XYZ file of C-alpha atoms in Angstrom:
118
model
C 5.136 -2.473 -13.315
C 7.595 0.078 -14.278
C 9.447 2.526 -12.101
C 10.745 5.736 -13.333
C 13.241 7.933 -11.486
C 14.149 11.282 -12.685
C 17.523 13.134 -11.645
C 19.225 16.384 -12.484
C 16.980 19.079 -11.906
C 17.998 22.180 -10.225
C 18.398 26.256 -10.269
C 20.248 27.630 -13.301
C 20.750 31.176 -14.674
C 19.202 31.998 -18.064
C 21.449 30.754 -20.743
C 22.727 27.898 -18.768
C 22.342 24.254 -19.337
C 21.030 21.216 -17.468
C 20.811 17.518 -18.107
C 18.034 15.496 -16.756
C 18.237 11.754 -16.561
C 15.455 9.156 -16.084
C 16.094 5.593 -15.121
C 13.411 2.757 -16.004
C 13.340 -0.391 -13.965
C 10.998 -3.292 -13.313
C 11.261 -6.986 -13.780
C 8.910 -6.574 -16.810
C 11.596 -5.042 -18.636
C 14.004 -7.863 -18.853
C 12.428 -9.410 -21.718
C 10.382 -6.444 -23.206
C 11.610 -3.136 -24.803
C 10.107 0.131 -24.172
C 9.265 1.681 -27.263
C 8.536 5.744 -26.791
C 9.949 7.391 -24.022
C 8.841 11.247 -23.225
C 9.730 14.059 -21.193
C 6.888 16.322 -20.220
C 6.719 19.417 -18.127
C 4.104 21.318 -16.000
C 4.036 24.670 -14.486
C 1.387 26.047 -12.296
C -1.822 27.223 -13.979
C -0.905 25.469 -17.263
C -1.571 22.213 -18.951
C 1.044 19.470 -18.919
C 3.258 19.932 -21.998
C 4.985 17.286 -24.143
C 8.603 18.490 -24.609
C 10.381 15.771 -26.152
C 9.678 12.313 -27.648
C 12.059 9.519 -28.688
C 11.400 6.062 -30.176
C 13.368 2.947 -29.635
C 14.669 3.527 -33.102
C 16.003 6.890 -32.090
C 13.546 8.898 -33.831
C 12.695 12.286 -32.171
C 10.196 15.032 -31.843
C 10.002 18.269 -29.980
C 7.745 20.750 -28.657
C 8.457 24.041 -31.030
C 9.165 26.081 -27.694
C 12.401 23.708 -27.270
C 13.531 22.934 -30.760
C 17.078 23.714 -31.338
C 17.818 24.085 -27.670
C 16.892 20.681 -26.240
C 18.076 17.205 -26.958
C 16.412 13.766 -26.109
C 18.414 10.835 -26.174
C 18.298 7.234 -24.696
C 20.465 4.230 -23.794
C 18.207 1.373 -24.622
C 20.423 -1.397 -23.114
C 20.254 0.591 -19.787
C 16.614 1.917 -20.130
C 17.752 5.469 -19.699
C 16.332 8.479 -21.268
C 18.005 11.917 -20.985
C 17.222 15.542 -21.848
C 20.054 17.859 -22.635
C 18.694 21.412 -21.992
C 20.796 24.312 -23.343
C 20.190 28.089 -23.804
C 17.658 27.819 -20.937
C 15.194 30.554 -20.366
C 12.813 31.519 -17.619
C 9.852 30.159 -19.200
C 11.473 26.796 -18.982
C 11.016 26.603 -15.313
C 8.740 23.710 -14.542
C 8.670 20.289 -12.993
C 9.755 17.870 -15.774
C 8.497 14.183 -15.845
C 9.568 11.304 -17.389
C 6.786 9.061 -19.089
C 6.340 5.878 -20.920
C 3.495 4.048 -22.311
C 4.210 0.430 -21.759
C 2.048 -2.665 -21.903
C -1.191 -0.511 -22.225
C -0.357 1.461 -19.142
C 0.815 5.074 -18.654
C 4.026 5.505 -16.093
C 5.102 8.657 -14.760
C 8.328 9.495 -12.597
C 8.086 11.720 -9.714
C 9.403 15.021 -11.344
C 12.273 16.938 -11.127
C 12.233 20.633 -10.480
C 13.873 22.966 -12.952
C 14.121 26.723 -12.136
C 15.601 29.400 -14.403
C 16.247 32.575 -12.830
C 18.883 35.057 -12.305
């Protein structure tokens, strides 16, 4: 089992920044490395969207809507993944979820709300 806990969401004005963090834990991680770690987001009435992806080697990929504004990073030794979000827009308002696919299972965090509003 892997537990994922996100933090760092909140209310921010357009153009502002937030940094999300996700901590992965579980005894199974003592001798195994998580490969890809992802950030998704969901807004009411929309499909869940993959926002950013990072491999254990540091290769990254982003949704077109956030390229140039968001940066995903990770700390492998601590099983942490981060999402730096700059120049936030109202359309970035969503619940953001940390996700990993590990040992043939999908694991999700509980989500953290990001609201971009005046």
